[in-house]
Coordinates of C-alpha atoms and ligand atoms in Angstrom, one line a residue:
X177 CA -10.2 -138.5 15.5
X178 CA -10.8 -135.8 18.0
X179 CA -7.6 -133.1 18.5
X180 CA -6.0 -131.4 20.9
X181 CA -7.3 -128.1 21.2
X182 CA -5.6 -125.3 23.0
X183 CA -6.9 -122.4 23.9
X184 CA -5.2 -118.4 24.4
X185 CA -6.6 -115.5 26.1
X186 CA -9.0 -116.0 27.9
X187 CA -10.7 -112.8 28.9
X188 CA -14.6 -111.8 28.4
X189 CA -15.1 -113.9 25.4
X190 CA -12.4 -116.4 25.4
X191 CA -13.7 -117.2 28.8
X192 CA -17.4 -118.6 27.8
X193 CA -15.9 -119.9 24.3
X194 CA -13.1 -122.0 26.3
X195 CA -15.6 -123.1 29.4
X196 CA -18.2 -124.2 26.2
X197 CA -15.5 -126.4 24.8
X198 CA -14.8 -127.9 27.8
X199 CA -18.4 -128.7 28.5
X200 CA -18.6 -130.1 25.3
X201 CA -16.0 -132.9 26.0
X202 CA -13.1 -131.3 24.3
X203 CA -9.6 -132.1 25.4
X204 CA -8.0 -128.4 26.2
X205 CA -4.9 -126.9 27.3
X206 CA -4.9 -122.8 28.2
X207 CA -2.7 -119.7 28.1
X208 CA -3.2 -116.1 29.4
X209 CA -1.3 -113.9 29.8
X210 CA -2.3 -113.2 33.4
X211 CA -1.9 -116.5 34.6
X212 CA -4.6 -116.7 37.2
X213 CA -7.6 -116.7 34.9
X214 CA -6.4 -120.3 34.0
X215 CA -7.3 -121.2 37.5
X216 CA -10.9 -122.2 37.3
X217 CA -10.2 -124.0 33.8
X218 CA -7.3 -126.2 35.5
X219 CA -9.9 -126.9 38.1
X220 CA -12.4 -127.8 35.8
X221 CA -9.9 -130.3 34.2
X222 CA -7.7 -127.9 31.8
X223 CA -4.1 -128.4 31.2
X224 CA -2.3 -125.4 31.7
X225 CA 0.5 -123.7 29.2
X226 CA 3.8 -122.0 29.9
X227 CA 3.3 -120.0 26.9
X228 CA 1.6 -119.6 23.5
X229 CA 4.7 -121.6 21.4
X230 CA 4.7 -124.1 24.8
X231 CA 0.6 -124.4 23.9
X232 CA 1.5 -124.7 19.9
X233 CA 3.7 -127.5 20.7
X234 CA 1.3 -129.7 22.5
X235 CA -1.9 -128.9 20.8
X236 CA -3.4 -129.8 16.9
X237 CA -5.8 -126.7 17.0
X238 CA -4.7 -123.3 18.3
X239 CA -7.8 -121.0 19.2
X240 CA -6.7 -117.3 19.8
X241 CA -9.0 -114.7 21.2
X242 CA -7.0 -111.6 22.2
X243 CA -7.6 -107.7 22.2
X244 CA -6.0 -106.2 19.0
X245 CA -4.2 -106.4 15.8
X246 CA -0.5 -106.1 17.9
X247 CA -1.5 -108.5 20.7
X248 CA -2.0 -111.5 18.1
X249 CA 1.0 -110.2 16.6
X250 CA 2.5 -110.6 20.1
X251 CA 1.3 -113.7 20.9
X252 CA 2.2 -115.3 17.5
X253 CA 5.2 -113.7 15.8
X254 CA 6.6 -112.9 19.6
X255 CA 9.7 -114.4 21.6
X256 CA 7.5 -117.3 23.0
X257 CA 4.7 -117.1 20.7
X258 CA 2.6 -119.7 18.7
X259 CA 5.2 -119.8 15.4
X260 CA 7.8 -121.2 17.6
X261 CA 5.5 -124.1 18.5
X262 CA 3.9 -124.7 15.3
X263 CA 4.6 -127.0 12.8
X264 CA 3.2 -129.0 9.2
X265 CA -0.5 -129.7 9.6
X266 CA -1.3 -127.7 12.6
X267 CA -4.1 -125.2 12.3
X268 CA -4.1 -121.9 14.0
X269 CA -7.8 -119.9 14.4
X270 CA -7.9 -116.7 15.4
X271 CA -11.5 -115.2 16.8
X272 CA -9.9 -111.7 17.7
X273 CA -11.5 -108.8 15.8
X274 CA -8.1 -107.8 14.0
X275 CA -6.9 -105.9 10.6
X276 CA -7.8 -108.0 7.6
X277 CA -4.1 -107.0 6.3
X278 CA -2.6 -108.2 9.3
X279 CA -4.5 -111.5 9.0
X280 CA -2.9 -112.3 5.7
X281 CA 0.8 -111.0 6.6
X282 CA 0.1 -113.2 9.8
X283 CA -1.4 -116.3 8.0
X284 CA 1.3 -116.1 5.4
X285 CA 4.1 -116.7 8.2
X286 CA 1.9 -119.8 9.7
X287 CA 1.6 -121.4 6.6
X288 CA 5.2 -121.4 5.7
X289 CA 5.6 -123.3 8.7
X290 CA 3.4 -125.9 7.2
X291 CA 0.7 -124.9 8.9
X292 CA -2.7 -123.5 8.5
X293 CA -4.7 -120.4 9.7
X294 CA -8.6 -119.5 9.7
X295 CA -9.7 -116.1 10.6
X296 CA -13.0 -117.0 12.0
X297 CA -13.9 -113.6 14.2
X298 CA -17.2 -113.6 16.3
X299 CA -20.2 -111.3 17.5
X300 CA -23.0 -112.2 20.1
X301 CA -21.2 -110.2 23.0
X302 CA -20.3 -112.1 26.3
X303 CA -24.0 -113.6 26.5
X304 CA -23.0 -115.4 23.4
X305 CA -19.8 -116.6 24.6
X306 CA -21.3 -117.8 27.7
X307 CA -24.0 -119.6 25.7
X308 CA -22.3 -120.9 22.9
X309 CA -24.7 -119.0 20.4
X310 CA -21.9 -116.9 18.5
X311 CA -22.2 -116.3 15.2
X312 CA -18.4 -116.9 13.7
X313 CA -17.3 -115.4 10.5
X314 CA -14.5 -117.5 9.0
X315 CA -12.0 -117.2 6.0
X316 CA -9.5 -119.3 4.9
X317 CA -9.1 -123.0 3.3
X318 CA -12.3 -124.6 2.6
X319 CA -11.1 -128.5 4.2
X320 CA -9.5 -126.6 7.3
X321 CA -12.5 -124.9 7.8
X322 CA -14.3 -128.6 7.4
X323 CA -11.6 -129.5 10.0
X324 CA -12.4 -127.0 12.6
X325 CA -16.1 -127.0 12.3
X326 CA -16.5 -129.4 15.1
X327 CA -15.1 -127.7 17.3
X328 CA -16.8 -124.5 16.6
X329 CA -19.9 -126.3 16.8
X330 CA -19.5 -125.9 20.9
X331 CA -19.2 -122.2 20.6
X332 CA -21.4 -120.7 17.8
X333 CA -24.8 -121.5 16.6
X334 CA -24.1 -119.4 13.2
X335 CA -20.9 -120.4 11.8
X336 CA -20.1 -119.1 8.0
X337 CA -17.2 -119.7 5.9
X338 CA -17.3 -116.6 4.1
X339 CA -14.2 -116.9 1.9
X340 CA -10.6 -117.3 1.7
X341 CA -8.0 -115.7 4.6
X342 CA -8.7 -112.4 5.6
X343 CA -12.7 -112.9 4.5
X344 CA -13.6 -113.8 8.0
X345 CA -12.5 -110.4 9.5
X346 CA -13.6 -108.1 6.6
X347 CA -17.1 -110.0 7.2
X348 CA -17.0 -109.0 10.9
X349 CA -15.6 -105.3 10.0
X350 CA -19.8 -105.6 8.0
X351 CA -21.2 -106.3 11.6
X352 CA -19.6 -103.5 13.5
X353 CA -20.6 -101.1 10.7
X354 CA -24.6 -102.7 11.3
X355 CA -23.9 -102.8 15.2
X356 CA -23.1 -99.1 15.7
X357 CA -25.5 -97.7 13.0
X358 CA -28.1 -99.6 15.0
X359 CA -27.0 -98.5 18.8
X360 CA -27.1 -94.9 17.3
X361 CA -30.7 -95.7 16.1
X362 CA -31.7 -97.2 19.6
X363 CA -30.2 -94.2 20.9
X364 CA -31.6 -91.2 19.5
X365 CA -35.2 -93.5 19.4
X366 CA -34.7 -93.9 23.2
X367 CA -34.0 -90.4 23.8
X368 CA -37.1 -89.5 21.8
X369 CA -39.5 -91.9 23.6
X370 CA -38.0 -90.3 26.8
X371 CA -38.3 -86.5 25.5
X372 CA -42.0 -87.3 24.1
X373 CA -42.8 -88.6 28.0
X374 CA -43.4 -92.4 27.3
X375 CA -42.4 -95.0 29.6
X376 CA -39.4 -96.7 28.1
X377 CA -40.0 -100.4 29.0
X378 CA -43.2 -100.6 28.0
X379 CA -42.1 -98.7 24.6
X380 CA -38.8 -101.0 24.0
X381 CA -41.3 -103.8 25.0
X382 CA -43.7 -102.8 22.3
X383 CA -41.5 -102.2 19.5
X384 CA -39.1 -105.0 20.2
X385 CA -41.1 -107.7 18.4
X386 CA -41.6 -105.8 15.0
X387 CA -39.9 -104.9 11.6
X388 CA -37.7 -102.4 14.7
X389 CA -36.7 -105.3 16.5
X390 CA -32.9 -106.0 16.9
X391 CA -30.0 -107.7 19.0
X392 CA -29.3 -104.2 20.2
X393 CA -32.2 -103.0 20.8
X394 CA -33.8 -106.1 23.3
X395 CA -29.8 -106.7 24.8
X396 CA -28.3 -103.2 25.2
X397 CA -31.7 -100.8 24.8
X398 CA -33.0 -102.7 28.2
X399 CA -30.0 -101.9 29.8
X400 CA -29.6 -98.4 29.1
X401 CA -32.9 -97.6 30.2
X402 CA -31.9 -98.8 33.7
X403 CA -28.3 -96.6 32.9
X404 CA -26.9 -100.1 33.2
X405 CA -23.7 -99.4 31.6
X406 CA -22.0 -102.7 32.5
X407 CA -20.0 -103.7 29.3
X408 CA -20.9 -106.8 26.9
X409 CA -18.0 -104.6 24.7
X410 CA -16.2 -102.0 25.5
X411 CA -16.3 -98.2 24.2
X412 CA -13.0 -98.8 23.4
X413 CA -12.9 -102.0 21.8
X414 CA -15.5 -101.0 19.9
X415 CA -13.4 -97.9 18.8
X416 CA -10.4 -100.3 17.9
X417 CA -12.8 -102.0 15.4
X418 CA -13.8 -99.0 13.9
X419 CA -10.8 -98.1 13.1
X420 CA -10.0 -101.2 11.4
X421 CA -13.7 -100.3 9.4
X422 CA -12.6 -96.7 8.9
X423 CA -8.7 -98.1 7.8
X424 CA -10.4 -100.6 5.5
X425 CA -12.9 -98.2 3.7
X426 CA -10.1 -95.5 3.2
X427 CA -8.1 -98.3 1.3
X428 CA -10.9 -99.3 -0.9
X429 CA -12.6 -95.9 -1.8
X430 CA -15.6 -96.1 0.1
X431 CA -17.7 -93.9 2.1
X432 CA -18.4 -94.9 5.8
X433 CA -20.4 -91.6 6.3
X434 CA -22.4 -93.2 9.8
X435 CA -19.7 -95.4 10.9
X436 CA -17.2 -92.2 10.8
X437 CA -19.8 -90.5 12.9
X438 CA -20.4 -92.7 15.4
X439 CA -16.4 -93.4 15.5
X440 CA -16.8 -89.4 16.5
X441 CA -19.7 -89.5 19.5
X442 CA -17.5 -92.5 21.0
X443 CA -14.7 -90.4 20.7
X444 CA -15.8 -87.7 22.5
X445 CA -17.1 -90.7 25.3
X446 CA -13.1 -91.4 25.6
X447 CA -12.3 -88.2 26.4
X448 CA -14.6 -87.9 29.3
X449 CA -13.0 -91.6 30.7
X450 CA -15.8 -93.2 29.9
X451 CA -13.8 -95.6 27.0
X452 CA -14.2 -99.2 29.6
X453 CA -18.3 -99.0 29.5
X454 CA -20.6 -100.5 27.4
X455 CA -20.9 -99.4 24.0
X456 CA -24.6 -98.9 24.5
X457 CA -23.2 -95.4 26.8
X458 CA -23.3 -94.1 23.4
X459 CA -26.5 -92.9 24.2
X460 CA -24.5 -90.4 26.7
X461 CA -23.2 -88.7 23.7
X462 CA -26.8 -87.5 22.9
X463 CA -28.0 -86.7 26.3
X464 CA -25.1 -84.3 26.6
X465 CA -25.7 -82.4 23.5
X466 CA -29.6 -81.9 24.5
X467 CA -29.2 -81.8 27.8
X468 CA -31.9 -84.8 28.9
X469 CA -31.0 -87.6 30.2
X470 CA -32.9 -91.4 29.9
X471 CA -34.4 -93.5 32.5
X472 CA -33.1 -94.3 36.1
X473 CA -31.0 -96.6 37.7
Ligands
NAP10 P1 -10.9 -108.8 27.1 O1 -11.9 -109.2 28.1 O2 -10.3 -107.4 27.3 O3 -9.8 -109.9 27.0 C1 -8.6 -109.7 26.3 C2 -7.8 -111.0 26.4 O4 -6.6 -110.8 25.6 C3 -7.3 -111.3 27.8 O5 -7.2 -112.6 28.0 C4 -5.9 -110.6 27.7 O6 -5.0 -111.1 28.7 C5 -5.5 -111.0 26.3 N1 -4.4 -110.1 25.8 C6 -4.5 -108.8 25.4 N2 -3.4 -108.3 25.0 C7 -2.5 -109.4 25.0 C8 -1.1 -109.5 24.7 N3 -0.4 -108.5 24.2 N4 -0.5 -110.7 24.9 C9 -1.2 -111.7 25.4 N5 -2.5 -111.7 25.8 C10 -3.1 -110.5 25.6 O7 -11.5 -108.7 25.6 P2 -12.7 -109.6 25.0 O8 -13.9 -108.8 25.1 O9 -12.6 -111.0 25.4 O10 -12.3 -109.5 23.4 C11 -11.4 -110.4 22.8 C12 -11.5 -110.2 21.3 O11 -12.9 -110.6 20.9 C13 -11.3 -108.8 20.8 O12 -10.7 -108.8 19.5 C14 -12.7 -108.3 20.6 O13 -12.8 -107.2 19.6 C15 -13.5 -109.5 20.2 N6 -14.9 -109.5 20.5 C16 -15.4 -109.1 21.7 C17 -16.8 -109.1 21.9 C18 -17.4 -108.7 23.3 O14 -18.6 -108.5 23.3 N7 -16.6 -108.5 24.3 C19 -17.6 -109.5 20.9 C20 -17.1 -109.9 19.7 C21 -15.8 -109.9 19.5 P3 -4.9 -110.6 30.2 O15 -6.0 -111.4 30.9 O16 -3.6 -110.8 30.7 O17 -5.2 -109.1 30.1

């Protein structure tokens, strides 16, 4: 029997991931926060909310894709939020990038409601969204995750139940650690290629397909070589997730030696203002301390 599915923030990602479910045949119902992004989803046959607990009542599955640990907070635990519309059997799944801690503290409330929660972050940037190729990272009960599965299958192409609640974010807290590590690689490669007097294209063209080849490198090299610095994610989103890496490691002993640097060049990006580009401007960061810059626009 297919369920109701209701969907919550809908901003970058939760924008593509909503519009994929709809094109898959899914009957939704929405809720942001600023209520004229719903708009083009009422137009394209969505069923507007009053509010997340409004949306909990009305829906079986409740997909949450907001900014940071205190907004799901906010639109759960909150005065209208999703635990006031909840109730036995319904299943809340949260694709925000959040604290793993949080997660559990949040999951625990949900299922003393009767209910059920999945932590099932994502990564593939707003291309992936749009496309329905994210790869989503989910923890929590093995048959809820059996349950939801369909439903993912609109938005993801790589979907891996990695182990009970909480398993799903510390599982995408190991992909921002490989993300950044590799845009500082592209970086300081770029900036090399560009020092030694190559032309970048060409060189991101010829190293693109070998043992170098990443994600990164082919999605957010390209643009930086054209000073593109459009965000897929933001400097500062990307900060708030390394946090949550940095937070996580200091709890469990263990040394984050290239996360906690790059955590530092982006810092130093926020305090010029530069926090709402991509997080491939990390490149910027270099340039200023050798004083080249990369490519044209
Ligand atoms: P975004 O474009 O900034 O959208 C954020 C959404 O959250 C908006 O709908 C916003 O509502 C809503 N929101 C924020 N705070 C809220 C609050 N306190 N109460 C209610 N709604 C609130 O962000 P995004 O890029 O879609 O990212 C969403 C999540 O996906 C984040 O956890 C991010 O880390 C994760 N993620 C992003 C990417 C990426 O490439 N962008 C990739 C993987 C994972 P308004 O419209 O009212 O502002």
């Amino acid at each position: 029997m297919k369920e109701k599915i209701g969907f919550i923030g809908l901003g970058i990602m939760g924008r593509g991931m909503a519009h994929n479910l709809l094109k898959a045949g899914h009957d939704l119902m929405v809720w942001n926060r600023t209520a004229s992004k719903m708009d083009e989803f009422v137009a394209a046959g969505a069923a507007p909310a009053d509010s997340p607990a409004d949306l909990a009542r009305r829906c079986d599955l409740i997909l949450i894709c907001v900014s940071d640990t205190p907004d799901v907070e906010a639109v759960v635990l909150g005065d209208s939020g999703v635990i006031h519309g909840i109730d036995v059997g319904k299943l809340v799944v949260d694709h925000s990038t959040i604290s793993p801690h949080m997660t559990r503290t949040l999951a625990a409330k949900v299922n003393a409601k009767g209910a059920f929660w999945l932590d099932a972050p994502i990564s593939g940037g707003s291309e992936g969204a749009a496309k329905g190729t994210l790869s989503i990272m989910v923890g929590g009960d093995a048959e809820q995750f059996d349950r939801a599965k369909p439903y993912l299958d609109a938005l993801g192409k790589t979907i891996t139940h990695v182990g009970g609640q909480g398993a799903g974010q510390m599982a995408k807290l190991v992909n921002q650690i490989l993300v950044v590590i590799n845009m500082l690689a592209v970086s300081e490669a770029l900036l090399f290629a560009e020092a030694g007097g190559l032309d970048l294209e060409k060189t991101l063209n010829a190293v693109a397909g070998g043992a170098a080849g990443s994600w990164m490198l082919s999605n957010r090299g390209t643009q930086a070589i054209v000073r593109d610095w459009r965000p897929g994610f933001t400097i500062d989103l990307q900060q708030k997730d390394l946090r949550l890496v940095l937070d996580a490691a200091d709890q469990m002993g263990v040394p984050v030696i290239g996360t906690s640097l790059v955590f530092n060049m982006y810092r130093t990006l926020q305090e010029q203002g530069l926090g709402s580009e991509g997080n491939h401007a990390l490149i910027k960061a270099l340039e200023k301390m050798t004083g080249r810059t990369i490519g044209s626009s």
